[in-house]
Coordinates of C-alpha atoms in Angstrom, one line a residue:
M1 CA 5.4 4.0 -43.9
S2 CA 2.6 2.9 -41.6
V3 CA 3.8 -0.4 -42.2
I4 CA 7.5 -0.2 -42.5
H5 CA 7.2 1.5 -39.4
I6 CA 5.2 -1.7 -37.6
Q7 CA 7.5 -3.9 -38.9
Q8 CA 10.9 -1.7 -37.0
I9 CA 8.5 -1.7 -33.5
R10 CA 7.7 -5.5 -33.4
N11 CA 11.0 -6.4 -33.9
K12 CA 12.3 -3.7 -31.4
I13 CA 10.4 -5.1 -28.6
C14 CA 10.5 -8.4 -29.2
D15 CA 13.8 -7.7 -28.9
A16 CA 13.7 -6.6 -25.5
F17 CA 10.5 -8.6 -24.1
A18 CA 10.1 -12.0 -26.2
T19 CA 12.3 -14.0 -24.1
K20 CA 11.1 -12.1 -20.3
I21 CA 7.4 -12.5 -21.0
D22 CA 5.3 -15.6 -20.1
T23 CA 4.0 -17.1 -23.3
S24 CA 3.2 -20.9 -21.5
D25 CA -0.5 -20.5 -22.6
I26 CA 0.2 -19.2 -25.9
A27 CA 0.2 -23.1 -27.8
D28 CA 3.4 -23.9 -30.9
K29 CA 0.6 -24.6 -33.4
D30 CA -1.6 -20.9 -32.7
K31 CA -1.8 -19.7 -35.8
E32 CA -1.7 -16.0 -34.1
K33 CA 1.0 -16.4 -32.2
D34 CA 3.6 -14.6 -33.6
I35 CA 0.7 -11.4 -32.4
K36 CA 0.0 -12.4 -29.4
I37 CA 3.6 -12.2 -27.4
T38 CA 3.9 -9.1 -29.7
T39 CA 0.2 -7.8 -28.1
R40 CA 2.5 -8.8 -24.9
C41 CA 6.0 -7.7 -25.5
L42 CA 4.3 -4.1 -26.8
A43 CA 1.4 -4.3 -23.0
A44 CA 4.9 -4.6 -21.2
Y45 CA 7.3 -1.3 -23.4
A46 CA 3.8 0.5 -22.1
V47 CA 4.6 0.2 -18.6
H48 CA 8.5 -0.2 -18.6
Y49 CA 8.2 3.6 -20.9
T50 CA 5.7 4.6 -19.1
S51 CA 6.8 3.9 -15.6
G52 CA 10.0 3.7 -15.7
C53 CA 11.2 -0.2 -14.2
S54 CA 13.1 -2.9 -15.4
E55 CA 11.5 -4.7 -18.7
Q56 CA 11.9 -8.2 -16.4
E57 CA 10.0 -6.5 -13.7
A58 CA 7.8 -5.3 -17.0
A59 CA 7.6 -8.2 -18.4
D60 CA 5.8 -10.1 -15.3
A61 CA 3.7 -7.4 -14.8
V62 CA 1.7 -9.0 -18.4
V63 CA -1.8 -10.3 -17.7
D64 CA -2.2 -10.9 -21.3
G65 CA -4.1 -14.6 -22.3
G66 CA -8.0 -16.3 -21.5
N67 CA -10.0 -13.5 -19.5
D68 CA -8.3 -11.1 -19.1
N69 CA -11.7 -8.5 -19.6
G70 CA -9.4 -5.7 -21.8
I71 CA -6.6 -5.9 -19.7
D72 CA -3.2 -6.6 -20.7
A73 CA -0.5 -5.5 -17.9
I74 CA -0.2 -4.4 -13.8
Y75 CA 2.2 -2.8 -12.5
L76 CA 2.2 -1.1 -8.5
S77 CA 5.6 1.7 -9.5
N78 CA 7.0 2.7 -5.7
E79 CA 6.5 6.1 -6.4
G80 CA 2.4 4.5 -5.6
E81 CA 1.1 4.4 -9.8
L82 CA -0.6 1.4 -10.8
F83 CA -0.2 1.1 -14.3
V84 CA -3.4 -0.3 -15.6
V85 CA -2.6 -1.7 -20.1
Q86 CA -4.3 -2.4 -22.4
S87 CA -2.5 -3.0 -25.7
K88 CA -3.8 -3.8 -29.7
Y89 CA -1.3 -5.3 -31.7
S90 CA -2.2 -4.0 -35.8
Q91 CA -0.2 -5.3 -38.3
D92 CA -1.0 -3.2 -41.2
G93 CA -1.3 0.3 -38.7
T94 CA -4.6 1.4 -40.2
G95 CA -7.1 2.5 -38.2
E96 CA -7.6 2.9 -35.2
P97 CA -8.3 0.8 -32.0
S98 CA -11.7 0.1 -31.5
C99 CA -14.4 1.6 -30.0
A100 CA -15.1 -2.0 -28.9
D101 CA -12.1 -2.6 -27.1
V102 CA -12.1 0.6 -25.3
S103 CA -15.4 -0.7 -23.8
K104 CA -14.1 -3.5 -23.0
F105 CA -10.5 -2.6 -21.4
C106 CA -13.3 0.2 -19.5
R107 CA -15.1 -2.5 -18.0
G108 CA -11.8 -3.8 -17.1
V109 CA -11.0 -1.1 -15.5
K110 CA -14.3 -1.2 -13.5
D111 CA -14.1 -4.5 -12.8
L112 CA -11.3 -4.0 -10.9
I113 CA -11.8 -1.8 -9.0
N114 CA -14.4 -3.9 -7.8
E115 CA -12.4 -6.8 -7.0
K116 CA -14.6 -8.5 -8.9
F117 CA -11.5 -10.9 -9.5
D118 CA -13.8 -13.7 -10.6
R119 CA -14.1 -12.6 -13.6
F120 CA -10.8 -12.8 -14.5
N121 CA -7.5 -15.3 -15.3
S122 CA -5.5 -16.3 -12.9
K123 CA -3.2 -14.1 -14.5
I124 CA -4.0 -11.0 -11.7
Q125 CA -6.0 -13.3 -9.3
G126 CA -1.8 -13.6 -8.5
K127 CA -1.8 -9.7 -8.7
A128 CA -5.0 -9.2 -6.3
A129 CA -2.5 -8.6 -3.1
I130 CA -1.4 -5.6 -5.2
I131 CA -4.2 -4.7 -6.4
Q132 CA -5.5 -3.9 -2.5
R133 CA -2.9 -2.9 -1.5
A134 CA -3.0 0.4 -4.4
L135 CA -6.8 0.6 -3.7
G136 CA -6.3 0.8 0.2
A137 CA -2.8 3.1 0.1
F138 CA -3.6 7.1 0.8
N139 CA -2.3 8.7 -1.9
T140 CA -2.6 6.4 -5.6
K141 CA -2.4 6.9 -9.0
Y142 CA -4.2 4.7 -11.2
V143 CA -2.5 5.3 -14.5
L144 CA -5.1 3.7 -17.8
L145 CA -2.6 2.9 -20.5
L146 CA -3.9 2.3 -24.2
I147 CA -1.1 1.1 -26.4
D148 CA -1.5 0.0 -30.5
T149 CA -0.1 0.5 -33.4
H150 CA -3.0 1.6 -35.3
A151 CA -1.5 4.7 -37.7
K152 CA -4.3 7.1 -35.7
K153 CA -3.6 9.7 -33.1
K154 CA -6.3 10.1 -32.7
L155 CA -9.4 7.7 -30.9
A156 CA -13.0 8.0 -32.6
E157 CA -15.3 10.1 -30.9
H158 CA -17.5 7.3 -29.0
A159 CA -14.3 5.8 -27.3
S160 CA -12.6 8.6 -26.2
R161 CA -16.4 9.7 -24.9
V162 CA -16.0 6.0 -23.0
I163 CA -12.6 6.8 -21.8
N164 CA -14.2 10.3 -20.5
D165 CA -16.7 9.5 -18.7
L166 CA -15.1 6.9 -17.3
L167 CA -12.6 9.5 -15.8
D168 CA -15.2 11.4 -15.2
E169 CA -16.8 9.1 -12.6
M170 CA -13.5 7.4 -10.9
N171 CA -12.5 11.5 -10.8
N172 CA -16.3 12.5 -8.6
N173 CA -14.6 13.0 -5.4
G174 CA -17.8 15.9 -4.2
A175 CA -14.6 18.4 -4.7
E176 CA -15.1 22.1 -6.4
N177 CA -11.9 20.9 -8.7
P178 CA -11.0 17.4 -7.6
D179 CA -7.0 16.6 -7.8
P180 CA -7.1 13.7 -10.3
V181 CA -6.4 10.1 -9.4
F182 CA -7.3 8.7 -12.7
S183 CA -5.6 9.1 -16.3
F184 CA -5.4 7.9 -19.3
K185 CA -2.8 7.9 -22.2
R186 CA -2.2 6.5 -25.5
I187 CA 0.8 5.5 -27.0
S188 CA 0.0 5.3 -30.4
Q189 CA 2.5 4.4 -32.9
S190 CA 3.9 7.0 -33.4
D191 CA 4.2 7.2 -29.9
I192 CA 6.4 4.4 -30.2
H193 CA 8.1 4.8 -32.7
E194 CA 9.4 8.1 -31.6
S195 CA 10.5 6.4 -27.9
L196 CA 12.0 3.7 -29.6
A197 CA 14.5 5.5 -32.4
Q198 CA 15.4 8.0 -28.8
K199 CA 16.5 4.8 -27.1
A200 CA 18.2 3.4 -29.7
G201 CA 19.8 6.6 -30.0
N202 CA 19.2 9.4 -32.0
T203 CA 21.8 12.3 -32.3
P204 CA 23.5 12.9 -28.2
I205 CA 22.6 16.1 -26.9
D206 CA 25.9 18.6 -27.1
V207 CA 25.1 22.4 -25.2
T208 CA 27.4 24.9 -24.5
M209 CA 26.3 26.1 -21.5
S210 CA 27.4 28.7 -18.8
L211 CA 27.9 28.8 -15.2
S212 CA 27.9 31.7 -12.4
S213 CA 29.3 31.3 -9.4
W214 CA 31.0 27.7 -10.9
G215 CA 33.6 25.8 -9.1
K216 CA 35.4 22.8 -9.6
V217 CA 35.8 18.4 -8.3
S218 CA 38.9 17.0 -9.4
E219 CA 38.6 13.6 -7.7
P220 CA 38.1 10.9 -7.7
Y221 CA 36.5 11.7 -10.9
I222 CA 35.2 15.6 -12.3
G223 CA 32.7 17.6 -11.3
Y224 CA 31.7 21.5 -12.1
Y225 CA 29.4 23.3 -9.6
G226 CA 27.3 26.5 -10.5
A227 CA 23.8 27.9 -11.2
V228 CA 22.2 27.5 -13.9
S229 CA 20.1 30.9 -15.8
G230 CA 16.4 30.4 -15.9
C231 CA 16.3 31.2 -19.1
E232 CA 18.9 29.3 -20.5
I233 CA 17.1 26.1 -19.2
A234 CA 13.6 26.9 -20.9
E235 CA 16.0 27.4 -23.7
W236 CA 17.0 23.7 -22.6
W237 CA 13.2 22.7 -23.1
K238 CA 11.8 24.2 -25.8
T239 CA 14.8 23.0 -28.2
Y240 CA 15.2 19.6 -26.6
G241 CA 11.5 18.5 -25.0
D242 CA 11.7 15.4 -22.8
R243 CA 14.8 14.4 -24.5
L244 CA 16.9 16.5 -22.0
F245 CA 15.7 13.1 -19.4
E246 CA 16.0 10.1 -21.8
K247 CA 18.9 8.8 -19.2
N248 CA 16.6 9.5 -15.8
I249 CA 14.3 6.7 -14.5
R250 CA 12.0 8.4 -15.4
K251 CA 10.6 11.5 -17.1
M252 CA 8.0 14.8 -16.1
L253 CA 5.7 13.6 -13.4
G254 CA 3.2 16.0 -15.0
K255 CA 1.1 18.0 -12.5
T256 CA 2.2 16.9 -9.3
D257 CA 2.5 19.0 -5.3
V258 CA 6.5 19.5 -6.1
N259 CA 5.1 21.6 -9.8
D260 CA 3.0 23.5 -7.4
S261 CA 5.5 25.3 -5.5
I262 CA 8.9 24.7 -8.1
E263 CA 5.7 27.4 -10.6
K264 CA 4.9 29.3 -7.3
T265 CA 8.4 30.5 -6.8
I266 CA 8.7 31.4 -10.3
K267 CA 5.5 33.9 -10.4
D268 CA 5.9 35.1 -6.4
C269 CA 10.0 35.3 -5.4
P270 CA 12.4 34.5 -9.0
E271 CA 15.2 35.9 -6.9
L272 CA 15.0 33.2 -4.1
F273 CA 14.6 30.2 -6.4
W274 CA 18.0 29.5 -6.0
Y275 CA 17.2 28.7 -1.8
Y276 CA 14.4 27.2 -2.0
N277 CA 14.6 24.7 -5.3
N278 CA 17.2 21.8 -4.8
G279 CA 18.4 22.1 -8.2
I280 CA 19.6 19.4 -10.9
T281 CA 21.5 17.5 -11.5
I282 CA 24.1 16.6 -15.3
I283 CA 26.6 13.8 -16.6
A284 CA 28.0 14.3 -19.7
D285 CA 30.7 12.4 -21.8
R286 CA 33.0 15.3 -21.4
I287 CA 33.4 18.4 -19.5
E288 CA 35.8 20.9 -22.3
K289 CA 35.3 24.4 -19.5
A290 CA 36.6 27.5 -22.6
A291 CA 38.7 29.8 -22.2
I292 CA 36.7 32.6 -22.1
G293 CA 37.2 34.3 -18.3
G294 CA 40.2 32.9 -18.2
S295 CA 39.8 31.3 -14.6
N296 CA 37.0 34.0 -13.1
R297 CA 34.8 32.3 -11.2
D298 CA 32.0 35.2 -11.5
L299 CA 30.9 33.3 -15.8
G300 CA 31.9 29.7 -17.1
S301 CA 31.7 28.4 -20.4
F302 CA 31.1 24.9 -20.7
K303 CA 30.5 22.2 -23.6
L304 CA 29.2 18.6 -22.7
T305 CA 29.5 16.2 -24.8
N306 CA 26.2 14.0 -25.3
F307 CA 24.6 15.8 -22.5
A308 CA 21.8 14.4 -19.9
I309 CA 19.9 14.9 -16.7
I310 CA 19.3 12.7 -14.7
N311 CA 18.1 14.0 -11.8
G312 CA 15.8 18.0 -11.9
A313 CA 12.9 16.7 -14.5
Q314 CA 10.3 18.4 -12.7
T315 CA 12.2 22.0 -12.0
V316 CA 13.0 21.3 -15.5
S317 CA 9.5 20.7 -17.5
T318 CA 7.7 23.0 -14.8
I319 CA 10.6 25.9 -15.7
G320 CA 10.5 24.6 -19.3
K321 CA 6.4 25.3 -19.4
S322 CA 7.0 28.4 -17.2
A323 CA 8.8 30.9 -19.9
Y324 CA 5.2 30.3 -22.6
N325 CA 3.9 33.4 -18.8
S326 CA 5.9 36.7 -21.0
E327 CA 4.6 37.4 -17.0
N328 CA 7.3 35.3 -15.7
R329 CA 10.3 36.7 -14.9
L330 CA 12.3 33.8 -15.8
E331 CA 15.8 36.0 -15.9
N332 CA 16.0 36.3 -12.1
V333 CA 15.5 32.2 -11.8
N334 CA 19.3 30.5 -11.0
V335 CA 19.2 26.8 -10.5
H336 CA 22.1 25.4 -8.7
T337 CA 23.5 22.7 -11.0
R338 CA 26.4 19.6 -11.2
I339 CA 28.1 18.5 -13.4
I340 CA 29.4 15.4 -14.0
Q341 CA 32.4 14.2 -17.1
L342 CA 32.0 9.9 -17.7
S343 CA 34.4 10.7 -18.9
G344 CA 37.6 8.8 -17.4
T345 CA 35.1 7.5 -14.7
P346 CA 34.4 3.5 -14.2
E347 CA 32.3 1.3 -16.5
L348 CA 28.3 2.3 -15.3
F349 CA 29.1 4.6 -13.6
G350 CA 27.0 6.2 -14.8
E351 CA 24.1 4.9 -14.2
E352 CA 25.1 4.4 -11.0
I353 CA 25.1 8.2 -10.4
T354 CA 21.2 7.5 -10.9
K355 CA 20.1 5.7 -9.3
A356 CA 21.5 7.3 -6.5
N357 CA 20.3 10.7 -7.2
N358 CA 17.2 9.7 -7.3
R359 CA 16.8 7.4 -4.2
Q360 CA 17.2 10.1 -2.0
N361 CA 14.0 10.7 -0.3
R362 CA 12.0 14.6 -1.0
V363 CA 11.3 16.5 2.2
E364 CA 7.3 16.3 2.7
N365 CA 5.1 18.5 4.7
R366 CA 4.4 15.8 7.1
D367 CA 7.9 16.2 7.4
F368 CA 7.7 19.5 9.5
V369 CA 4.8 18.1 12.2
S370 CA 7.9 17.0 14.1
Q371 CA 8.3 21.6 14.8
D372 CA 5.0 21.7 15.6
P373 CA 4.7 22.9 19.5
E374 CA 2.3 20.5 20.2
Q375 CA 2.6 18.1 18.2
I376 CA 5.1 18.1 20.5
R377 CA 3.4 18.4 24.2
I378 CA 1.1 15.6 23.0
R379 CA 4.6 13.5 23.1
Q380 CA 6.0 14.4 26.2
E381 CA 2.3 13.5 27.4
L382 CA 3.0 10.0 26.2
L383 CA 6.2 9.5 27.2
I384 CA 5.5 9.7 30.7
D385 CA 2.8 7.1 30.6
G386 CA 5.4 5.0 28.3
I387 CA 4.2 5.5 24.9
E388 CA 5.5 6.0 22.4
Y389 CA 5.3 9.1 19.6
N390 CA 6.6 9.1 16.1
L391 CA 6.6 11.4 14.9
M392 CA 9.6 12.1 12.0
R393 CA 9.0 10.0 8.8
S394 CA 11.3 6.8 9.5
E395 CA 12.7 3.3 8.6
I396 CA 12.5 1.7 11.6
Y397 CA 9.5 2.6 13.1
V398 CA 7.7 -0.5 13.7
P399 CA 3.8 0.0 15.7
S400 CA 3.1 -1.9 18.1
E401 CA 1.2 -1.8 21.4
K402 CA 2.8 1.3 23.2
S403 CA 4.2 3.7 19.4
F404 CA 2.1 5.0 16.7
D405 CA 2.9 7.5 14.4
I406 CA 1.9 11.1 12.9
T407 CA -0.4 8.4 10.2
E408 CA -2.1 6.7 12.2
A409 CA -3.2 9.8 14.9
T410 CA -3.9 12.1 12.1
V411 CA -6.0 8.8 11.3
A412 CA -7.9 8.6 14.8
L413 CA -8.4 12.1 15.4
A414 CA -10.8 13.0 12.3
C415 CA -13.4 9.3 13.1
A416 CA -13.4 10.4 16.5
S417 CA -13.6 14.8 15.1
G418 CA -17.7 12.9 13.9
R419 CA -17.2 15.7 10.9
T420 CA -17.5 14.1 7.3
S421 CA -14.9 15.8 5.5
L422 CA -12.6 15.2 7.6
V423 CA -13.1 10.8 7.6
V424 CA -12.6 11.5 4.0
N425 CA -9.5 13.4 3.9
A426 CA -7.9 10.7 6.1
K427 CA -9.2 8.0 4.1
S428 CA -8.7 9.3 0.5
N429 CA -5.9 12.3 -0.2
I430 CA -4.5 12.6 4.5
G431 CA -0.9 14.9 2.7
K432 CA -3.5 17.3 2.6
F433 CA -3.9 17.5 7.0
Y434 CA -0.1 19.1 6.8
E435 CA -0.3 21.5 4.0
N436 CA -0.9 24.4 6.4
L437 CA 0.5 23.8 10.5
Q438 CA -1.2 26.9 11.6
K439 CA -5.1 26.8 10.8
G440 CA -8.0 24.9 8.7
I441 CA -8.8 20.9 9.2
Y442 CA -5.0 20.6 10.6
K443 CA -5.8 22.5 13.5
E444 CA -9.2 20.8 13.9
I445 CA -8.1 17.9 15.0
F446 CA -5.0 19.0 16.5
N447 CA -5.1 21.6 18.0
S448 CA -4.4 23.0 22.8
T449 CA -7.4 21.2 23.7
V450 CA -6.1 17.4 22.4
T451 CA -4.5 15.6 25.2
G452 CA -1.6 12.6 24.7
C453 CA -4.7 9.7 26.7
F454 CA -6.6 11.0 24.1
V455 CA -5.1 10.3 21.1
R456 CA -4.2 7.5 22.7
N457 CA -7.9 5.4 23.0
C458 CA -8.5 7.1 20.4
I459 CA -6.0 4.9 18.3
E460 CA -6.5 2.2 20.2
L461 CA -10.0 2.4 19.5
N462 CA -9.8 2.4 15.9
R463 CA -6.6 -0.2 16.1
Y464 CA -9.6 -3.3 17.7
V465 CA -11.5 -1.8 15.0
E466 CA -10.0 -2.4 12.3
N467 CA -9.1 -6.2 13.5
Y468 CA -12.6 -7.2 13.8
L469 CA -13.1 -6.0 9.7
K470 CA -10.0 -8.2 8.7
E471 CA -11.9 -10.3 10.9
K472 CA -15.4 -10.1 9.7
V473 CA -13.2 -10.3 5.5
K474 CA -11.9 -13.6 6.6
L475 CA -15.1 -15.2 7.0
L476 CA -17.1 -14.6 4.3
P477 CA -16.8 -16.8 1.1
R478 CA -15.8 -15.0 -1.2
K479 CA -13.1 -11.4 -1.5
A480 CA -15.3 -9.1 -3.2
G481 CA -18.5 -8.1 -3.6
R482 CA -20.6 -5.2 -1.8
E483 CA -20.6 -6.2 1.9
Y484 CA -16.4 -6.3 1.2
G485 CA -16.0 -3.7 -1.2
V486 CA -17.3 -2.6 3.0
L487 CA -15.7 -3.5 5.6
I488 CA -12.5 -2.3 3.1
H489 CA -12.8 0.6 1.6
G490 CA -15.6 2.2 4.6
N491 CA -13.5 1.5 6.5
R492 CA -13.6 5.1 8.5
I493 CA -17.1 5.9 8.3
I494 CA -17.8 2.7 10.3
E495 CA -15.2 3.7 12.7
M496 CA -16.5 7.3 12.9
L497 CA -20.3 6.3 13.0
L498 CA -19.0 3.5 15.9
I499 CA -17.5 6.9 18.3
K500 CA -20.9 8.7 17.2
R501 CA -24.1 5.9 18.1
L502 CA -21.8 4.7 21.0
Q503 CA -21.7 7.8 22.3
L504 CA -17.9 7.7 23.1
K505 CA -16.2 11.1 22.5
S506 CA -16.0 12.0 26.3
E507 CA -15.4 8.3 27.0
L508 CA -12.3 8.6 25.0
E509 CA -10.8 11.5 26.7
S510 CA -10.4 9.4 30.0
T511 CA -7.3 7.8 31.9
E512 CA -10.2 5.6 32.6
F513 CA -11.4 4.6 28.9
H514 CA -11.9 0.5 27.7
I515 CA -13.2 -1.0 24.9
D516 CA -16.6 -2.5 25.6
Q517 CA -15.5 -5.5 23.2
D518 CA -19.1 -6.7 23.1
A519 CA -21.2 -3.5 22.0
T520 CA -18.1 -3.0 19.6
K521 CA -18.4 -5.7 17.5
K522 CA -21.6 -5.5 18.1
S523 CA -22.5 -1.5 16.8
V524 CA -19.5 -2.5 13.4
D525 CA -22.1 -5.6 12.5
T526 CA -24.9 -3.0 12.5
I527 CA -23.8 -0.3 10.4
S528 CA -21.7 -2.1 8.5
E529 CA -25.5 -4.2 7.6
E530 CA -26.8 -0.5 7.5
I531 CA -24.3 1.1 4.5
V532 CA -25.0 -2.3 2.0
A533 CA -28.6 -1.7 2.6
Y534 CA -28.2 2.0 1.9
L535 CA -25.6 1.2 -1.6
S536 CA -27.4 -1.5 -2.8
V537 CA -30.4 0.7 -3.0
H538 CA -28.5 4.2 -3.8
Y539 CA -25.1 3.5 -5.2
Q540 CA -24.8 0.1 -7.2
D541 CA -22.7 0.0 -9.6
S542 CA -21.0 2.8 -7.2
F543 CA -17.1 1.2 -7.3
L544 CA -16.4 1.8 -3.6
A545 CA -12.8 2.2 -3.6
T546 CA -13.9 6.1 -4.8
L547 CA -17.3 6.0 -3.7
F548 CA -15.8 6.7 0.1
K549 CA -13.3 8.9 -1.2
N550 CA -16.3 10.9 -2.2
S551 CA -17.3 14.3 0.8
S552 CA -20.9 14.5 -0.6
K553 CA -21.7 10.6 -1.4
T554 CA -20.4 10.4 1.5
D555 CA -22.0 12.5 3.8
E556 CA -25.9 11.2 1.7
L557 CA -24.6 8.2 3.1
V558 CA -24.3 9.5 7.2
K559 CA -27.1 11.5 7.3
A560 CA -29.4 9.1 6.1
L561 CA -27.8 6.2 7.9
S562 CA -28.4 8.9 11.5
L563 CA -31.7 9.4 10.3
E564 CA -32.6 5.9 10.4
K565 CA -31.2 5.6 13.5
Q566 CA -33.0 8.0 14.8
T567 CA -36.3 7.8 12.9
L568 CA -36.1 3.6 15.1
Q569 CA -35.3 5.8 18.3
N570 CA -38.1 7.7 17.7
A571 CA -40.8 5.0 16.7

């Protein structure tokens, strides 16, 4: 049966991707031409299946070829996930991916994270800017994918160990229970076959569901709305799993801040779920209202043909998984629900609904900052001096000499705090500052003692240092290596140490503050050189993109440099 499955897989993925991927480097006379093309199609499918991107975007992500260093596809999603893929096509499907292949993939990932682009082919080098953008972003998640057509569902022990060692190293940020930045997923032969079968049109999901406090929209197209019991949603999840989301742009995202919030509401105040949650949107080819209940709007029964959830996957999956905990009272959970009938609508209307519903921006913790009295005060102080302090997310905001936003202010104040842990948070997960606006690290940098003048000066200094670091990067002979990594990833620590060494904290509070350019450049040069020297001795093989997001390692670095500086002063 395995060989039949492999043939079906090959036919399906090649039909989808063979004409879209780049095969210009595969010679017509190459005896392995078909295998190489299928391997690339497999890599494209891994990106398409896991990220929800288009087939062409997935095809463009393929980087397989000579000197690919074990990496066959790279894709950065709009949600800030960097997918790195290894693809292994086995014609007979026997065995499992070799430990040698998995080890090569892991080494390639390490080189990629360390920006050693000279070890890769031109296809991967062509994606250097995308990779560097991901590495420099605050909240990038790295998804390592192994897709293969081997029959065994589990990796061999040694191969699993190599993967786990890599994840442990990458996710170690010094925290007791770190939020994983790197994850690994294997898409096995059975996974591929099952996903293709579902996509090809397995039996449509037909359900009969109950809506309480329901209403109807008749024009221009038919739709219903109301509340669905958490128990009923849990039954959908138990019966159909992630098949419920086949028409969504993506499936559930795993553990996220949103999931944690949903879980907390279910556990602590289920009766408030309807008020706290955005609800779910369902499309169906046809909706039939059952006669039972008549026109009474308290409770209605509806039969849905070819049912699919196109928005609210996180809500549904979290409720479904919560059912396994008997302490959760799902009977008290009610979820706001919209159902839209596609029969009688224009062609592609269902796709347009799906896209529109998933383009809505969710409210983030940082959005509540605009209501903080201290932020309002700081903003007013800056306005008097003609400075625009942007507290709300806006697509029209552009930073300038006379404008900056809350994110830039948070980073600048963290660097001025002199506390390594705050600088690491600003580098690794700036969102943590906004989790609680009443206390904790947010109040350490935004409180009644912080003036608008201080914020402006800190940002001005940070911008100057950032521009100088970019100038230094341009002068490097190659965009790789320890010095390059320090200038790119160690920028926040450099800025913090600069303020400490030049004793600028009090000066930054003055309306008369100005940047001593010569002293600043000299100090940046010295600090960056000291960091390079320290890392060359103590962390020769560490990944700088993650090292500067590791509290304990970064704190060791700062203490070592401070001690060395003190020793030289006392000599």
